[in-house]
Amino acid sequence: MTPPPEEMACRTCLVPLNTMGTPPTHVHPVHLATDGHAPEPVPVSQLATVRRTCDFCGDPYPIWTLHGANVTAVAIGSTATLVQNFGETWAACATCQTHIDDGRPDLVVDRAVQALDVGTNPEVRGRIQDLHLAFLAARLPGRTLLTTTPWPAASIAAKDLPKVRDRLTHLYRGNDDVPAALGLTGARGPVADGLDQSRLYWIDDDFTDLAEHAATQLTALTIGHDLGPPANVLITWSRPVTQHQITAASWTLATDGWQVVLYRAIGAGLDGKPLQRLREQVGWLVPMTAAHLTEHHLIDADHPAAALFATWLLITQKAAEVDVARVDKTIVKAYARTKRDQPEVRIVRIRGRRSPSDAAETTPGKQGRRQNSRFWVSGHWRNQAHGPGRSLRRPVYINPFLKGPAESPVKTSTTVRMLSSHKPQGEEPPTPRPA
């Protein structure tokens, strides 16, 4: 049996491509408004983000891939015949999937008719229904999670992290497939076990800003037991970070190294039953990139996990102040009912607030001359000697600081960077804990 051709997307606009004609050529979907660029096909397995839409209703945030009949539409004219292949894998949004699960394909057709803005035209509705039913009538068991959809930015509260972690482990142990391109097929169980034992860290706004900047400056470092987290951890930032828009990252121990998974947050903009089903069946996070790292693996600013390593290096140096969050009461009670150890969430903040006078240095310029102004030195990484005979090197992040005589004015042409230890209003000070 010939395997189906690999799905292709346009490298320029990241939109999945249809095939048309005989022999088939790749074309943009007919409903898509583009800037006129020609399709540049690339396998979707090579892309971390794909701007696909629900194949049933056109919703821009599909969450499942369904497998069914290979649907082809044929238009026969007086002078030519047009063939468009809609494929045997269709993307479904959370709302359409809810209607399909509930046995209400008519509601899926309603959404498509509404999206196409064709009113109550019975002929159009009939053609849409024929396409949907042709696919659903031959639908195969199972479904695959879509992890490449660029959902709107969403944040996760520190108090909810235990629930988020538990739902993620449920996803890993469940029956729904994840894309083979992630390379997690044989690692789902071990990753779930590691997450069960993981320390939970929530990174506040200021520390997230610091970590994101530090990640862009990260010099090449070699992974080793003295640089990565010592145990299983799940780190969640207060907002998506880097150009990859990562919301969270897990680091779990493996037999010959570590499994790193980067996650995006999902569900923003949904409500009602579709949101409830999504939280029950998937949760708040989906894996978007995964890598198995071994000792001596090289990480630099271009690596997708640069934000994870920059954050951890900052946590382990004096830049971090780690407190314990108050977990949601319903989660505490749920853990107590199942006789599980109470979950602990560590909130990571910048340690203290730096003032210009604290960071200022009185530094002479050339011999016999004194600087008459102060200027900002950008944050950067410095290799710090440690270990036996100080023969090893550990990257240490140097915060932005003012250089020059304390009494001198600051150059107005320089960029001021403020580091804060601000705590959210209304939050009682939690108990400080070690990292």
PDB file of N, CA and C in Angstrom, residues 186-254:
ATOM      1  N   GLY A 186       8.318   7.010  22.047  1.00  0.00           N
ATOM      2  CA  GLY A 186       8.754   6.079  23.089  1.00  0.00           C
ATOM      3  C   GLY A 186       9.085   6.740  24.405  1.00  0.00           C
ATOM      4  N   ALA A 187       8.920   8.049  24.491  1.00  0.00           N
ATOM      5  CA  ALA A 187       9.332   8.786  25.695  1.00  0.00           C
ATOM      6  C   ALA A 187       8.156   9.320  26.497  1.00  0.00           C
ATOM      7  N   ARG A 188       6.927   9.088  26.036  1.00  0.00           N
ATOM      8  CA  ARG A 188       5.774   9.689  26.716  1.00  0.00           C
ATOM      9  C   ARG A 188       5.649   9.210  28.155  1.00  0.00           C
ATOM     10  N   GLY A 189       5.809   7.925  28.373  1.00  0.00           N
ATOM     11  CA  GLY A 189       5.716   7.396  29.737  1.00  0.00           C
ATOM     12  C   GLY A 189       6.784   7.950  30.657  1.00  0.00           C
ATOM     13  N   PRO A 190       8.067   7.882  30.271  1.00  0.00           N
ATOM     14  CA  PRO A 190       9.123   8.449  31.117  1.00  0.00           C
ATOM     15  C   PRO A 190       8.968   9.945  31.368  1.00  0.00           C
ATOM     16  N   VAL A 191       8.514  10.707  30.361  1.00  0.00           N
ATOM     17  CA  VAL A 191       8.304  12.139  30.576  1.00  0.00           C
ATOM     18  C   VAL A 191       7.192  12.363  31.595  1.00  0.00           C
ATOM     19  N   ALA A 192       6.108  11.599  31.490  1.00  0.00           N
ATOM     20  CA  ALA A 192       5.014  11.715  32.452  1.00  0.00           C
ATOM     21  C   ALA A 192       5.490  11.366  33.865  1.00  0.00           C
ATOM     22  N   ASP A 193       6.279  10.291  33.981  1.00  0.00           N
ATOM     23  CA  ASP A 193       6.807   9.916  35.299  1.00  0.00           C
ATOM     24  C   ASP A 193       7.695  11.021  35.861  1.00  0.00           C
ATOM     25  N   GLY A 194       8.518  11.623  35.004  1.00  0.00           N
ATOM     26  CA  GLY A 194       9.369  12.714  35.454  1.00  0.00           C
ATOM     27  C   GLY A 194       8.570  13.924  35.894  1.00  0.00           C
ATOM     28  N   LEU A 195       7.499  14.239  35.149  1.00  0.00           N
ATOM     29  CA  LEU A 195       6.655  15.368  35.525  1.00  0.00           C
ATOM     30  C   LEU A 195       5.972  15.135  36.864  1.00  0.00           C
ATOM     31  N   ASP A 196       5.584  13.887  37.139  1.00  0.00           N
ATOM     32  CA  ASP A 196       4.983  13.576  38.438  1.00  0.00           C
ATOM     33  C   ASP A 196       5.902  13.969  39.594  1.00  0.00           C
ATOM     34  N   GLN A 197       7.196  13.850  39.372  1.00  0.00           N
ATOM     35  CA  GLN A 197       8.175  14.111  40.429  1.00  0.00           C
ATOM     36  C   GLN A 197       8.795  15.508  40.318  1.00  0.00           C
ATOM     37  N   SER A 198       8.333  16.296  39.376  1.00  0.00           N
ATOM     38  CA  SER A 198       9.034  17.540  39.068  1.00  0.00           C
ATOM     39  C   SER A 198       8.778  18.641  40.087  1.00  0.00           C
ATOM     40  N   ARG A 199       9.786  19.482  40.266  1.00  0.00           N
ATOM     41  CA  ARG A 199       9.611  20.740  40.975  1.00  0.00           C
ATOM     42  C   ARG A 199       8.914  21.708  40.030  1.00  0.00           C
ATOM     43  N   LEU A 200       8.013  22.502  40.574  1.00  0.00           N
ATOM     44  CA  LEU A 200       7.243  23.440  39.772  1.00  0.00           C
ATOM     45  C   LEU A 200       7.741  24.858  40.027  1.00  0.00           C
ATOM     46  N   TYR A 201       8.133  25.536  38.956  1.00  0.00           N
ATOM     47  CA  TYR A 201       8.615  26.915  39.054  1.00  0.00           C
ATOM     48  C   TYR A 201       7.733  27.811  38.186  1.00  0.00           C
ATOM     49  N   TRP A 202       7.323  28.924  38.763  1.00  0.00           N
ATOM     50  CA  TRP A 202       6.596  29.953  38.016  1.00  0.00           C
ATOM     51  C   TRP A 202       7.444  31.212  38.016  1.00  0.00           C
ATOM     52  N   ILE A 203       7.740  31.742  36.835  1.00  0.00           N
ATOM     53  CA  ILE A 203       8.651  32.870  36.679  1.00  0.00           C
ATOM     54  C   ILE A 203       7.842  34.159  36.543  1.00  0.00           C
ATOM     55  N   ASP A 204       8.057  35.123  37.433  1.00  0.00           N
ATOM     56  CA  ASP A 204       7.243  36.335  37.401  1.00  0.00           C
ATOM     57  C   ASP A 204       7.635  37.241  36.240  1.00  0.00           C
ATOM     58  N   ASP A 205       6.869  38.337  36.053  1.00  0.00           N
ATOM     59  CA  ASP A 205       7.027  39.188  34.874  1.00  0.00           C
ATOM     60  C   ASP A 205       8.445  39.730  34.723  1.00  0.00           C
ATOM     61  N   ASP A 206       8.987  40.305  35.805  1.00  0.00           N
ATOM     62  CA  ASP A 206      10.302  40.925  35.719  1.00  0.00           C
ATOM     63  C   ASP A 206      11.394  39.892  35.431  1.00  0.00           C
ATOM     64  N   PHE A 207      11.306  38.755  36.107  1.00  0.00           N
ATOM     65  CA  PHE A 207      12.315  37.722  35.899  1.00  0.00           C
ATOM     66  C   PHE A 207      12.186  37.125  34.492  1.00  0.00           C
ATOM     67  N   THR A 208      10.947  37.054  33.987  1.00  0.00           N
ATOM     68  CA  THR A 208      10.741  36.589  32.607  1.00  0.00           C
ATOM     69  C   THR A 208      11.430  37.521  31.619  1.00  0.00           C
ATOM     70  N   ASP A 209      11.279  38.840  31.841  1.00  0.00           N
ATOM     71  CA  ASP A 209      11.958  39.808  30.971  1.00  0.00           C
ATOM     72  C   ASP A 209      13.473  39.617  31.016  1.00  0.00           C
ATOM     73  N   LEU A 210      14.000  39.454  32.239  1.00  0.00           N
ATOM     74  CA  LEU A 210      15.435  39.263  32.413  1.00  0.00           C
ATOM     75  C   LEU A 210      15.900  37.989  31.716  1.00  0.00           C
ATOM     76  N   ALA A 211      15.177  36.894  31.926  1.00  0.00           N
ATOM     77  CA  ALA A 211      15.571  35.608  31.346  1.00  0.00           C
ATOM     78  C   ALA A 211      15.514  35.632  29.827  1.00  0.00           C
ATOM     79  N   GLU A 212      14.487  36.296  29.281  1.00  0.00           N
ATOM     80  CA  GLU A 212      14.382  36.357  27.828  1.00  0.00           C
ATOM     81  C   GLU A 212      15.549  37.134  27.231  1.00  0.00           C
ATOM     82  N   HIS A 213      15.910  38.248  27.865  1.00  0.00           N
ATOM     83  CA  HIS A 213      17.063  39.005  27.374  1.00  0.00           C
ATOM     84  C   HIS A 213      18.340  38.193  27.524  1.00  0.00           C
ATOM     85  N   ALA A 214      18.490  37.539  28.672  1.00  0.00           N
ATOM     86  CA  ALA A 214      19.694  36.740  28.898  1.00  0.00           C
ATOM     87  C   ALA A 214      19.809  35.614  27.882  1.00  0.00           C
ATOM     88  N   ALA A 215      18.664  35.049  27.466  1.00  0.00           N
ATOM     89  CA  ALA A 215      18.690  33.966  26.480  1.00  0.00           C
ATOM     90  C   ALA A 215      19.243  34.441  25.141  1.00  0.00           C
ATOM     91  N   THR A 216      18.942  35.687  24.774  1.00  0.00           N
ATOM     92  CA  THR A 216      19.448  36.209  23.495  1.00  0.00           C
ATOM     93  C   THR A 216      20.945  36.458  23.538  1.00  0.00           C
ATOM     94  N   GLN A 217      21.503  36.576  24.750  1.00  0.00           N
ATOM     95  CA  GLN A 217      22.934  36.833  24.901  1.00  0.00           C
ATOM     96  C   GLN A 217      23.715  35.572  25.269  1.00  0.00           C
ATOM     97  N   LEU A 218      23.028  34.435  25.337  1.00  0.00           N
ATOM     98  CA  LEU A 218      23.647  33.208  25.837  1.00  0.00           C
ATOM     99  C   LEU A 218      24.794  32.766  24.935  1.00  0.00           C
ATOM    100  N   THR A 219      25.962  32.657  25.527  1.00  0.00           N
ATOM    101  CA  THR A 219      27.110  32.142  24.780  1.00  0.00           C
ATOM    102  C   THR A 219      27.061  30.621  24.785  1.00  0.00           C
ATOM    103  N   ALA A 220      27.730  30.013  23.829  1.00  0.00           N
ATOM    104  CA  ALA A 220      27.691  28.562  23.710  1.00  0.00           C
ATOM    105  C   ALA A 220      28.176  27.908  24.995  1.00  0.00           C
ATOM    106  N   LEU A 221      27.374  26.995  25.516  1.00  0.00           N
ATOM    107  CA  LEU A 221      27.759  26.260  26.716  1.00  0.00           C
ATOM    108  C   LEU A 221      27.501  24.782  26.503  1.00  0.00           C
ATOM    109  N   THR A 222      28.247  23.975  27.192  1.00  0.00           N
ATOM    110  CA  THR A 222      28.138  22.528  27.074  1.00  0.00           C
ATOM    111  C   THR A 222      27.334  21.983  28.240  1.00  0.00           C
ATOM    112  N   ILE A 223      26.296  21.215  27.932  1.00  0.00           N
ATOM    113  CA  ILE A 223      25.439  20.669  28.964  1.00  0.00           C
ATOM    114  C   ILE A 223      26.202  19.646  29.797  1.00  0.00           C
ATOM    115  N   GLY A 224      26.032  19.753  31.089  1.00  0.00           N
ATOM    116  CA  GLY A 224      26.629  18.803  32.015  1.00  0.00           C
ATOM    117  C   GLY A 224      25.804  18.757  33.279  1.00  0.00           C
ATOM    118  N   HIS A 225      26.116  17.846  34.157  1.00  0.00           N
ATOM    119  CA  HIS A 225      25.340  17.692  35.393  1.00  0.00           C
ATOM    120  C   HIS A 225      25.464  18.906  36.294  1.00  0.00           C
ATOM    121  N   ASP A 226      26.489  19.730  36.096  1.00  0.00           N
ATOM    122  CA  ASP A 226      26.662  20.895  36.956  1.00  0.00           C
ATOM    123  C   ASP A 226      25.971  22.133  36.396  1.00  0.00           C
ATOM    124  N   LEU A 227      25.429  22.060  35.170  1.00  0.00           N
ATOM    125  CA  LEU A 227      24.799  23.229  34.572  1.00  0.00           C
ATOM    126  C   LEU A 227      23.286  23.103  34.464  1.00  0.00           C
ATOM    127  N   GLY A 228      22.779  21.935  34.170  1.00  0.00           N
ATOM    128  CA  GLY A 228      21.336  21.762  34.044  1.00  0.00           C
ATOM    129  C   GLY A 228      20.683  21.566  35.392  1.00  0.00           C
ATOM    130  N   PRO A 229      19.342  21.583  35.433  1.00  0.00           N
ATOM    131  CA  PRO A 229      18.636  21.303  36.684  1.00  0.00           C
ATOM    132  C   PRO A 229      19.044  19.947  37.244  1.00  0.00           C
ATOM    133  N   PRO A 230      19.185  19.846  38.578  1.00  0.00           N
ATOM    134  CA  PRO A 230      19.635  18.580  39.174  1.00  0.00           C
ATOM    135  C   PRO A 230      18.556  17.513  39.205  1.00  0.00           C
ATOM    136  N   ALA A 231      17.295  17.902  39.021  1.00  0.00           N
ATOM    137  CA  ALA A 231      16.199  16.940  39.073  1.00  0.00           C
ATOM    138  C   ALA A 231      15.150  17.350  38.044  1.00  0.00           C
ATOM    139  N   ASN A 232      14.033  16.640  38.027  1.00  0.00           N
ATOM    140  CA  ASN A 232      12.954  16.945  37.098  1.00  0.00           C
ATOM    141  C   ASN A 232      12.317  18.288  37.460  1.00  0.00           C
ATOM    142  N   VAL A 233      12.116  19.141  36.469  1.00  0.00           N
ATOM    143  CA  VAL A 233      11.500  20.441  36.720  1.00  0.00           C
ATOM    144  C   VAL A 233      10.511  20.774  35.606  1.00  0.00           C
ATOM    145  N   LEU A 234       9.497  21.574  35.964  1.00  0.00           N
ATOM    146  CA  LEU A 234       8.586  22.186  34.996  1.00  0.00           C
ATOM    147  C   LEU A 234       8.621  23.680  35.272  1.00  0.00           C
ATOM    148  N   ILE A 235       9.096  24.442  34.309  1.00  0.00           N
ATOM    149  CA  ILE A 235       9.213  25.898  34.437  1.00  0.00           C
ATOM    150  C   ILE A 235       8.158  26.547  33.561  1.00  0.00           C
ATOM    151  N   THR A 236       7.407  27.476  34.138  1.00  0.00           N
ATOM    152  CA  THR A 236       6.378  28.208  33.403  1.00  0.00           C
ATOM    153  C   THR A 236       6.652  29.697  33.529  1.00  0.00           C
ATOM    154  N   TRP A 237       6.719  30.380  32.387  1.00  0.00           N
ATOM    155  CA  TRP A 237       6.942  31.819  32.392  1.00  0.00           C
ATOM    156  C   TRP A 237       5.607  32.557  32.465  1.00  0.00           C
ATOM    157  N   SER A 238       5.647  33.806  32.908  1.00  0.00           N
ATOM    158  CA  SER A 238       4.414  34.583  33.064  1.00  0.00           C
ATOM    159  C   SER A 238       3.788  34.946  31.721  1.00  0.00           C
ATOM    160  N   ARG A 239       4.544  34.819  30.656  1.00  0.00           N
ATOM    161  CA  ARG A 239       4.060  35.087  29.296  1.00  0.00           C
ATOM    162  C   ARG A 239       4.922  34.285  28.324  1.00  0.00           C
ATOM    163  N   PRO A 240       4.477  34.113  27.084  1.00  0.00           N
ATOM    164  CA  PRO A 240       5.304  33.403  26.107  1.00  0.00           C
ATOM    165  C   PRO A 240       6.622  34.137  25.867  1.00  0.00           C
ATOM    166  N   VAL A 241       7.710  33.367  25.711  1.00  0.00           N
ATOM    167  CA  VAL A 241       9.038  33.960  25.566  1.00  0.00           C
ATOM    168  C   VAL A 241       9.675  33.561  24.241  1.00  0.00           C
ATOM    169  N   THR A 242      10.617  34.391  23.813  1.00  0.00           N
ATOM    170  CA  THR A 242      11.425  34.244  22.598  1.00  0.00           C
ATOM    171  C   THR A 242      10.534  34.212  21.358  1.00  0.00           C
ATOM    172  N   GLN A 243      11.192  34.180  20.200  1.00  0.00           N
ATOM    173  CA  GLN A 243      10.431  34.149  18.955  1.00  0.00           C
ATOM    174  C   GLN A 243       9.656  32.853  18.800  1.00  0.00           C
ATOM    175  N   HIS A 244       9.994  31.837  19.603  1.00  0.00           N
ATOM    176  CA  HIS A 244       9.277  30.564  19.542  1.00  0.00           C
ATOM    177  C   HIS A 244       7.971  30.594  20.327  1.00  0.00           C
ATOM    178  N   GLN A 245       7.746  31.650  21.113  1.00  0.00           N
ATOM    179  CA  GLN A 245       6.519  31.807  21.913  1.00  0.00           C
ATOM    180  C   GLN A 245       6.287  30.604  22.833  1.00  0.00           C
ATOM    181  N   ILE A 246       7.297  30.328  23.642  1.00  0.00           N
ATOM    182  CA  ILE A 246       7.253  29.206  24.587  1.00  0.00           C
ATOM    183  C   ILE A 246       6.630  29.684  25.896  1.00  0.00           C
ATOM    184  N   THR A 247       5.658  28.937  26.407  1.00  0.00           N
ATOM    185  CA  THR A 247       5.033  29.270  27.689  1.00  0.00           C
ATOM    186  C   THR A 247       5.651  28.483  28.832  1.00  0.00           C
ATOM    187  N   ALA A 248       6.071  27.263  28.568  1.00  0.00           N
ATOM    188  CA  ALA A 248       6.611  26.406  29.627  1.00  0.00           C
ATOM    189  C   ALA A 248       7.631  25.452  29.034  1.00  0.00           C
ATOM    190  N   ALA A 249       8.423  24.848  29.920  1.00  0.00           N
ATOM    191  CA  ALA A 249       9.423  23.866  29.500  1.00  0.00           C
ATOM    192  C   ALA A 249       9.603  22.844  30.604  1.00  0.00           C
ATOM    193  N   SER A 250       9.751  21.594  30.211  1.00  0.00           N
ATOM    194  CA  SER A 250      10.031  20.537  31.195  1.00  0.00           C
ATOM    195  C   SER A 250      11.398  19.936  30.911  1.00  0.00           C
ATOM    196  N   TRP A 251      12.055  19.570  31.998  1.00  0.00           N
ATOM    197  CA  TRP A 251      13.385  18.932  31.962  1.00  0.00           C
ATOM    198  C   TRP A 251      13.252  17.680  32.800  1.00  0.00           C
ATOM    199  N   THR A 252      13.282  16.516  32.170  1.00  0.00           N
ATOM    200  CA  THR A 252      13.126  15.268  32.904  1.00  0.00           C
ATOM    201  C   THR A 252      14.328  14.368  32.646  1.00  0.00           C
ATOM    202  N   LEU A 253      14.700  13.642  33.672  1.00  0.00           N
ATOM    203  CA  LEU A 253      15.864  12.770  33.593  1.00  0.00           C
ATOM    204  C   LEU A 253      15.568  11.557  32.731  1.00  0.00           C
ATOM    205  N   ALA A 254      16.542  11.157  31.929  1.00  0.00           N
ATOM    206  CA  ALA A 254      16.453   9.958  31.106  1.00  0.00           C
ATOM    207  C   ALA A 254      17.661   9.075  31.412  1.00  0.00           C
TER     208      ALA A 254
END
